[in-house]
Amino acid sequence: MLTTIVVAASENNVIGIDNELPWHLPDDLKFFKQKTLEKPVLMGRKTFESLGRPLPKRLNIVLSRSNVALPEGVLLYGSLIEALNFLKTASTPEVCIIGGGIVFAEALPIVQQIFLTRVHTQVEGGTAFFPELPVNEWELIWEEHHAQDEKHAFDFTFQQYKRKA
Ligand SMILES: NC(=O)c1ccc[n+]([C@@H]2O[C@H](COP(=O)([O-])OP(=O)(O)OC[C@H]3O[C@@H](n4cnc5c(N)ncnc54)[C@H](OP(=O)(O)O)[C@@H]3O)[C@@H](O)[C@H]2O)c1
């Protein structure tokens, strides 16, 4: 099973402030949708709360150590390994791990692919972070730059990384 992280992070690795995204970047939301549609999305309880509803057309899996109430159809697992084992048993071709910071930190050592939107700004007051990528472990295989415009307050670059063999 291919394990993929999909994340947007500032130059100083901020991904969230007070359980919200630090920016509104419509083209990044489209990119996120394109990369995750029809695939299972695995996330921490706080990220699910910040979304406020299940992502449509995707199996939503939430991690929590408590027995939180979730909408019908959303799966709850008490550990990352349990959730991944369930998906492997179901012969899932790919899972997208979509945050937040706590889940990314645990998943980074075991994923094979990362779609990182690098948002070209320094964010102050961040409360959730993407871990520093160990450069010797990851190869940048594709990137595409997007300039700031009337709908996007910052420049950003879509990047695809593969774990080095
Ligand atoms: N920029 C991006 O790409 C992006 C993506 C996603 C989220 N975000 C932002 O990130 C922030 C949320 O991230 P966060 O780090 O605060 O929280 P999080 O990772 O979304 O959720 C943390 C919670 O998930 C549960 N959890 C995590 N790992 C677990 C494990 N191995 N086993 C069982 N449960 C586990 C725990 O829930 P319990 O406390 O219930 O046990 C933990 O408190 C928000 O600001 C959000 O907007 C940004």
PDB file of C-alpha atoms and ligand atoms in Angstrom:
ATOM      1  CA  MET A   1       0.000   0.000   0.000  1.00  0.00           C
ATOM      2  CA  LEU A   2       1.329   3.398  -1.009  1.00  0.00           C
ATOM      3  CA  THR A   3       1.351   5.837   1.928  1.00  0.00           C
ATOM      4  CA  THR A   4       1.251   9.509   0.959  1.00  0.00           C
ATOM      5  CA  ILE A   5       1.386  12.660   3.052  1.00  0.00           C
ATOM      6  CA  VAL A   6      -0.479  15.663   1.622  1.00  0.00           C
ATOM      7  CA  VAL A   7       0.434  18.903   3.422  1.00  0.00           C
ATOM      8  CA  ALA A   8       0.822  22.656   3.007  1.00  0.00           C
ATOM      9  CA  ALA A   9       3.529  24.276   5.118  1.00  0.00           C
ATOM     10  CA  SER A  10       5.075  27.742   5.377  1.00  0.00           C
ATOM     11  CA  GLU A  11       8.830  28.311   4.949  1.00  0.00           C
ATOM     12  CA  ASN A  12       9.153  27.876   8.728  1.00  0.00           C
ATOM     13  CA  ASN A  13       7.021  24.690   8.661  1.00  0.00           C
ATOM     14  CA  VAL A  14       3.847  26.145  10.187  1.00  0.00           C
ATOM     15  CA  ILE A  15       0.723  24.225   9.112  1.00  0.00           C
ATOM     16  CA  GLY A  16      -1.877  25.605  11.540  1.00  0.00           C
ATOM     17  CA  ILE A  17      -2.790  28.333  13.998  1.00  0.00           C
ATOM     18  CA  ASP A  18      -5.361  27.663  16.736  1.00  0.00           C
ATOM     19  CA  ASN A  19      -6.808  24.669  14.861  1.00  0.00           C
ATOM     20  CA  GLU A  20      -7.221  26.519  11.576  1.00  0.00           C
ATOM     21  CA  LEU A  21      -5.153  26.859   8.410  1.00  0.00           C
ATOM     22  CA  PRO A  22      -2.944  29.988   8.376  1.00  0.00           C
ATOM     23  CA  TRP A  23      -4.050  30.909   4.809  1.00  0.00           C
ATOM     24  CA  HIS A  24      -6.762  30.575   2.199  1.00  0.00           C
ATOM     25  CA  LEU A  25      -5.273  29.286  -1.059  1.00  0.00           C
ATOM     26  CA  PRO A  26      -8.077  28.074  -3.380  1.00  0.00           C
ATOM     27  CA  ASP A  27      -5.675  26.476  -5.899  1.00  0.00           C
ATOM     28  CA  ASP A  28      -4.030  24.492  -3.112  1.00  0.00           C
ATOM     29  CA  LEU A  29      -7.447  23.271  -1.957  1.00  0.00           C
ATOM     30  CA  LYS A  30      -8.065  22.103  -5.541  1.00  0.00           C
ATOM     31  CA  PHE A  31      -4.689  20.349  -5.581  1.00  0.00           C
ATOM     32  CA  PHE A  32      -5.496  18.683  -2.235  1.00  0.00           C
ATOM     33  CA  LYS A  33      -8.835  17.503  -3.638  1.00  0.00           C
ATOM     34  CA  GLN A  34      -7.215  16.168  -6.812  1.00  0.00           C
ATOM     35  CA  LYS A  35      -4.624  14.192  -4.827  1.00  0.00           C
ATOM     36  CA  THR A  36      -7.052  12.731  -2.273  1.00  0.00           C
ATOM     37  CA  LEU A  37     -10.340  12.141  -4.131  1.00  0.00           C
ATOM     38  CA  GLU A  38     -11.642   8.529  -4.010  1.00  0.00           C
ATOM     39  CA  LYS A  39      -8.830   7.571  -1.579  1.00  0.00           C
ATOM     40  CA  PRO A  40      -8.965   6.987   2.177  1.00  0.00           C
ATOM     41  CA  VAL A  41      -7.877  10.069   4.152  1.00  0.00           C
ATOM     42  CA  LEU A  42      -6.356   9.520   7.579  1.00  0.00           C
ATOM     43  CA  MET A  43      -6.211  12.383  10.090  1.00  0.00           C
ATOM     44  CA  GLY A  44      -5.911  13.331  13.751  1.00  0.00           C
ATOM     45  CA  ARG A  45      -8.949  14.184  15.838  1.00  0.00           C
ATOM     46  CA  LYS A  46      -8.089  17.910  15.879  1.00  0.00           C
ATOM     47  CA  THR A  47      -7.814  18.097  12.085  1.00  0.00           C
ATOM     48  CA  PHE A  48     -11.179  16.381  11.748  1.00  0.00           C
ATOM     49  CA  GLU A  49     -12.675  18.917  14.183  1.00  0.00           C
ATOM     50  CA  SER A  50     -11.163  21.798  12.202  1.00  0.00           C
ATOM     51  CA  LEU A  51     -12.681  20.431   8.960  1.00  0.00           C
ATOM     52  CA  GLY A  52     -16.038  20.233  10.714  1.00  0.00           C
ATOM     53  CA  ARG A  53     -17.429  17.513   8.428  1.00  0.00           C
ATOM     54  CA  PRO A  54     -16.200  14.408   6.586  1.00  0.00           C
ATOM     55  CA  LEU A  55     -14.440  15.066   3.280  1.00  0.00           C
ATOM     56  CA  PRO A  56     -16.845  13.887   0.569  1.00  0.00           C
ATOM     57  CA  LYS A  57     -16.028  11.017  -1.835  1.00  0.00           C
ATOM     58  CA  ARG A  58     -13.260   9.767   0.482  1.00  0.00           C
ATOM     59  CA  LEU A  59     -13.237   7.231   3.314  1.00  0.00           C
ATOM     60  CA  ASN A  60     -12.517   9.413   6.363  1.00  0.00           C
ATOM     61  CA  ILE A  61     -10.442   7.800   9.132  1.00  0.00           C
ATOM     62  CA  VAL A  62      -9.856   9.660  12.396  1.00  0.00           C
ATOM     63  CA  LEU A  63      -7.233   8.853  15.043  1.00  0.00           C
ATOM     64  CA  SER A  64      -8.055   9.420  18.712  1.00  0.00           C
ATOM     65  CA  ARG A  65      -7.232   7.765  22.000  1.00  0.00           C
ATOM     66  CA  SER A  66     -10.771   8.570  23.193  1.00  0.00           C
ATOM     67  CA  ASN A  67     -14.072   7.163  22.063  1.00  0.00           C
ATOM     68  CA  VAL A  68     -15.103  10.359  20.240  1.00  0.00           C
ATOM     69  CA  ALA A  69     -18.486  10.566  18.531  1.00  0.00           C
ATOM     70  CA  LEU A  70     -18.113  10.768  14.767  1.00  0.00           C
ATOM     71  CA  PRO A  71     -20.590  11.072  11.896  1.00  0.00           C
ATOM     72  CA  GLU A  72     -21.815   7.869  10.288  1.00  0.00           C
ATOM     73  CA  GLY A  73     -19.311   6.363   7.886  1.00  0.00           C
ATOM     74  CA  VAL A  74     -16.249   7.944   9.538  1.00  0.00           C
ATOM     75  CA  LEU A  75     -13.922   5.310  11.002  1.00  0.00           C
ATOM     76  CA  LEU A  76     -12.163   5.744  14.351  1.00  0.00           C
ATOM     77  CA  TYR A  77      -8.826   4.119  15.213  1.00  0.00           C
ATOM     78  CA  GLY A  78      -6.788   4.314  18.422  1.00  0.00           C
ATOM     79  CA  SER A  79      -3.390   4.171  16.696  1.00  0.00           C
ATOM     80  CA  LEU A  80      -1.773   4.882  13.341  1.00  0.00           C
ATOM     81  CA  ILE A  81      -0.567   1.295  12.961  1.00  0.00           C
ATOM     82  CA  GLU A  82      -4.048  -0.140  13.612  1.00  0.00           C
ATOM     83  CA  ALA A  83      -5.547   2.150  10.963  1.00  0.00           C
ATOM     84  CA  LEU A  84      -2.849   1.276   8.417  1.00  0.00           C
ATOM     85  CA  ASN A  85      -3.224  -2.439   9.147  1.00  0.00           C
ATOM     86  CA  PHE A  86      -6.971  -2.219   8.552  1.00  0.00           C
ATOM     87  CA  LEU A  87      -6.380  -0.549   5.163  1.00  0.00           C
ATOM     88  CA  LYS A  88      -3.699  -3.070   4.163  1.00  0.00           C
ATOM     89  CA  THR A  89      -6.012  -5.944   5.054  1.00  0.00           C
ATOM     90  CA  ALA A  90      -8.649  -4.338   2.825  1.00  0.00           C
ATOM     91  CA  SER A  91      -6.091  -4.288  -0.065  1.00  0.00           C
ATOM     92  CA  THR A  92      -6.199  -0.487  -0.294  1.00  0.00           C
ATOM     93  CA  PRO A  93      -3.820   0.737  -3.018  1.00  0.00           C
ATOM     94  CA  GLU A  94      -3.067   4.135  -1.419  1.00  0.00           C
ATOM     95  CA  VAL A  95      -3.822   6.061   1.773  1.00  0.00           C
ATOM     96  CA  CYS A  96      -3.426   9.829   2.140  1.00  0.00           C
ATOM     97  CA  ILE A  97      -2.276  11.043   5.541  1.00  0.00           C
ATOM     98  CA  ILE A  98      -3.608  14.588   5.816  1.00  0.00           C
ATOM     99  CA  GLY A  99      -2.498  15.856   9.236  1.00  0.00           C
ATOM    100  CA  GLY A 100      -2.158  17.506  11.487  1.00  0.00           C
ATOM    101  CA  GLY A 101       1.218  18.075  13.038  1.00  0.00           C
ATOM    102  CA  ILE A 102       1.053  15.267  15.585  1.00  0.00           C
ATOM    103  CA  VAL A 103       0.003  12.707  12.965  1.00  0.00           C
ATOM    104  CA  PHE A 104       2.580  13.959  10.408  1.00  0.00           C
ATOM    105  CA  ALA A 105       5.372  13.590  12.992  1.00  0.00           C
ATOM    106  CA  GLU A 106       4.421   9.973  13.629  1.00  0.00           C
ATOM    107  CA  ALA A 107       3.801   9.118   9.972  1.00  0.00           C
ATOM    108  CA  LEU A 108       6.791  10.803   8.306  1.00  0.00           C
ATOM    109  CA  PRO A 109       9.287   7.978   9.051  1.00  0.00           C
ATOM    110  CA  ILE A 110       7.002   5.383   7.426  1.00  0.00           C
ATOM    111  CA  VAL A 111       5.487   7.134   4.383  1.00  0.00           C
ATOM    112  CA  GLN A 112       6.832   6.717   0.840  1.00  0.00           C
ATOM    113  CA  GLN A 113       5.577   9.880  -0.827  1.00  0.00           C
ATOM    114  CA  ILE A 114       4.872  13.502   0.111  1.00  0.00           C
ATOM    115  CA  PHE A 115       2.919  16.178  -1.725  1.00  0.00           C
ATOM    116  CA  LEU A 116       4.138  19.321   0.009  1.00  0.00           C
ATOM    117  CA  THR A 117       2.768  22.729  -0.887  1.00  0.00           C
ATOM    118  CA  ARG A 118       5.495  25.066   0.268  1.00  0.00           C
ATOM    119  CA  VAL A 119       3.855  28.407   1.021  1.00  0.00           C
ATOM    120  CA  HIS A 120       6.472  31.102   0.579  1.00  0.00           C
ATOM    121  CA  THR A 121       6.009  33.060   3.777  1.00  0.00           C
ATOM    122  CA  GLN A 122       7.183  32.962   7.375  1.00  0.00           C
ATOM    123  CA  VAL A 123       4.195  32.470   9.687  1.00  0.00           C
ATOM    124  CA  GLU A 124       4.327  33.859  13.229  1.00  0.00           C
ATOM    125  CA  GLY A 125       2.357  32.290  16.071  1.00  0.00           C
ATOM    126  CA  GLY A 126       2.035  28.809  14.580  1.00  0.00           C
ATOM    127  CA  THR A 127       0.532  26.127  16.812  1.00  0.00           C
ATOM    128  CA  ALA A 128       0.949  23.096  14.501  1.00  0.00           C
ATOM    129  CA  PHE A 129       4.056  22.235  12.489  1.00  0.00           C
ATOM    130  CA  PHE A 130       5.317  19.932   9.754  1.00  0.00           C
ATOM    131  CA  PRO A 131       8.529  18.158  10.772  1.00  0.00           C
ATOM    132  CA  GLU A 132      11.775  19.175   9.050  1.00  0.00           C
ATOM    133  CA  LEU A 133      12.306  16.855   6.047  1.00  0.00           C
ATOM    134  CA  PRO A 134      15.545  14.875   6.440  1.00  0.00           C
ATOM    135  CA  VAL A 135      17.054  15.875   3.041  1.00  0.00           C
ATOM    136  CA  ASN A 136      19.200  12.733   2.749  1.00  0.00           C
ATOM    137  CA  GLU A 137      16.039  10.552   2.899  1.00  0.00           C
ATOM    138  CA  TRP A 138      13.892  12.390   0.333  1.00  0.00           C
ATOM    139  CA  GLU A 139      14.204  13.120  -3.361  1.00  0.00           C
ATOM    140  CA  LEU A 140      12.315  15.991  -4.986  1.00  0.00           C
ATOM    141  CA  ILE A 141      10.873  14.519  -8.205  1.00  0.00           C
ATOM    142  CA  TRP A 142       8.491  17.282  -9.360  1.00  0.00           C
ATOM    143  CA  GLU A 143       7.638  20.877  -8.543  1.00  0.00           C
ATOM    144  CA  GLU A 144       5.433  23.628  -9.918  1.00  0.00           C
ATOM    145  CA  HIS A 145       5.504  27.240  -8.819  1.00  0.00           C
ATOM    146  CA  HIS A 146       2.398  29.422  -8.436  1.00  0.00           C
ATOM    147  CA  ALA A 147       2.671  33.177  -8.142  1.00  0.00           C
ATOM    148  CA  GLN A 148       0.724  35.311  -5.700  1.00  0.00           C
ATOM    149  CA  ASP A 149      -2.403  36.851  -7.260  1.00  0.00           C
ATOM    150  CA  GLU A 150      -5.713  38.460  -6.242  1.00  0.00           C
ATOM    151  CA  LYS A 151      -6.998  35.106  -4.878  1.00  0.00           C
ATOM    152  CA  HIS A 152      -3.724  33.929  -3.318  1.00  0.00           C
ATOM    153  CA  ALA A 153      -1.969  36.103  -0.748  1.00  0.00           C
ATOM    154  CA  PHE A 154       1.332  34.191  -1.067  1.00  0.00           C
ATOM    155  CA  ASP A 155       3.493  32.525  -3.697  1.00  0.00           C
ATOM    156  CA  PHE A 156       3.565  28.753  -3.267  1.00  0.00           C
ATOM    157  CA  THR A 157       5.201  25.715  -4.866  1.00  0.00           C
ATOM    158  CA  PHE A 158       3.699  22.253  -5.243  1.00  0.00           C
ATOM    159  CA  GLN A 159       6.429  19.681  -4.556  1.00  0.00           C
ATOM    160  CA  GLN A 160       6.388  15.893  -4.867  1.00  0.00           C
ATOM    161  CA  TYR A 161       8.957  13.944  -2.883  1.00  0.00           C
ATOM    162  CA  LYS A 162       9.738  10.215  -3.033  1.00  0.00           C
ATOM    163  CA  ARG A 163      11.615   8.376  -0.308  1.00  0.00           C
ATOM    164  CA  LYS A 164      15.098   7.504  -1.547  1.00  0.00           C
ATOM    165  CA  ALA A 165      15.624   3.772  -2.090  1.00  0.00           C
TER     166      ALA A 165
HETATM  167  N1  LIG B   1      -1.533  22.866   6.397  1.00  0.00           N
HETATM  168  C1  LIG B   1      -1.923  21.602   6.331  1.00  0.00           C
HETATM  169  O1  LIG B   1      -1.632  20.880   5.360  1.00  0.00           O
HETATM  170  C2  LIG B   1      -2.718  21.022   7.457  1.00  0.00           C
HETATM  171  C3  LIG B   1      -3.235  19.727   7.372  1.00  0.00           C
HETATM  172  C4  LIG B   1      -3.956  19.238   8.441  1.00  0.00           C
HETATM  173  C5  LIG B   1      -4.143  20.000   9.577  1.00  0.00           C
HETATM  174  N2  LIG B   1      -3.610  21.244   9.620  1.00  0.00           N
HETATM  175  C6  LIG B   1      -3.732  22.067  10.834  1.00  0.00           C
HETATM  176  O2  LIG B   1      -3.103  21.355  11.888  1.00  0.00           O
HETATM  177  C7  LIG B   1      -3.736  21.677  13.122  1.00  0.00           C
HETATM  178  C8  LIG B   1      -4.134  20.389  13.830  1.00  0.00           C
HETATM  179  O3  LIG B   1      -2.964  19.610  14.043  1.00  0.00           O
HETATM  180  P1  LIG B   1      -2.534  19.090  15.497  1.00  0.00           P
HETATM  181  O4  LIG B   1      -1.120  18.626  15.429  1.00  0.00           O
HETATM  182  O5  LIG B   1      -2.888  20.115  16.505  1.00  0.00           O
HETATM  183  O6  LIG B   1      -3.536  17.880  15.748  1.00  0.00           O
HETATM  184  P2  LIG B   1      -3.885  16.549  14.889  1.00  0.00           P
HETATM  185  O7  LIG B   1      -2.616  15.830  14.524  1.00  0.00           O
HETATM  186  O8  LIG B   1      -4.838  16.874  13.807  1.00  0.00           O
HETATM  187  O9  LIG B   1      -4.712  15.728  15.977  1.00  0.00           O
HETATM  188  C9  LIG B   1      -4.095  15.358  17.165  1.00  0.00           C
HETATM  189  C10 LIG B   1      -4.994  14.381  17.868  1.00  0.00           C
HETATM  190  O10 LIG B   1      -5.165  13.205  17.069  1.00  0.00           O
HETATM  191  C11 LIG B   1      -5.146  12.045  17.887  1.00  0.00           C
HETATM  192  N3  LIG B   1      -3.957  11.280  17.562  1.00  0.00           N
HETATM  193  C12 LIG B   1      -2.820  11.705  16.954  1.00  0.00           C
HETATM  194  N4  LIG B   1      -1.948  10.700  16.780  1.00  0.00           N
HETATM  195  C13 LIG B   1      -2.563   9.606  17.296  1.00  0.00           C
HETATM  196  C14 LIG B   1      -2.181   8.266  17.417  1.00  0.00           C
HETATM  197  N5  LIG B   1      -1.004   7.810  16.954  1.00  0.00           N
HETATM  198  N6  LIG B   1      -3.035   7.402  18.003  1.00  0.00           N
HETATM  199  C15 LIG B   1      -4.251   7.829  18.449  1.00  0.00           C
HETATM  200  N7  LIG B   1      -4.672   9.085  18.367  1.00  0.00           N
HETATM  201  C16 LIG B   1      -3.834   9.970  17.793  1.00  0.00           C
HETATM  202  C17 LIG B   1      -5.164  12.554  19.317  1.00  0.00           C
HETATM  203  O11 LIG B   1      -6.536  12.749  19.611  1.00  0.00           O
HETATM  204  P3  LIG B   1      -7.169  12.637  21.092  1.00  0.00           P
HETATM  205  O12 LIG B   1      -6.631  13.826  21.834  1.00  0.00           O
HETATM  206  O13 LIG B   1      -8.642  12.678  20.851  1.00  0.00           O
HETATM  207  O14 LIG B   1      -6.688  11.307  21.660  1.00  0.00           O
HETATM  208  C18 LIG B   1      -4.439  13.888  19.199  1.00  0.00           C
HETATM  209  O15 LIG B   1      -4.750  14.785  20.248  1.00  0.00           O
HETATM  210  C19 LIG B   1      -4.904  22.582  12.752  1.00  0.00           C
HETATM  211  O16 LIG B   1      -4.494  23.941  12.878  1.00  0.00           O
HETATM  212  C20 LIG B   1      -5.149  22.282  11.285  1.00  0.00           C
HETATM  213  O17 LIG B   1      -5.745  23.379  10.615  1.00  0.00           O
HETATM  214  C21 LIG B   1      -2.907  21.765   8.591  1.00  0.00           C
END
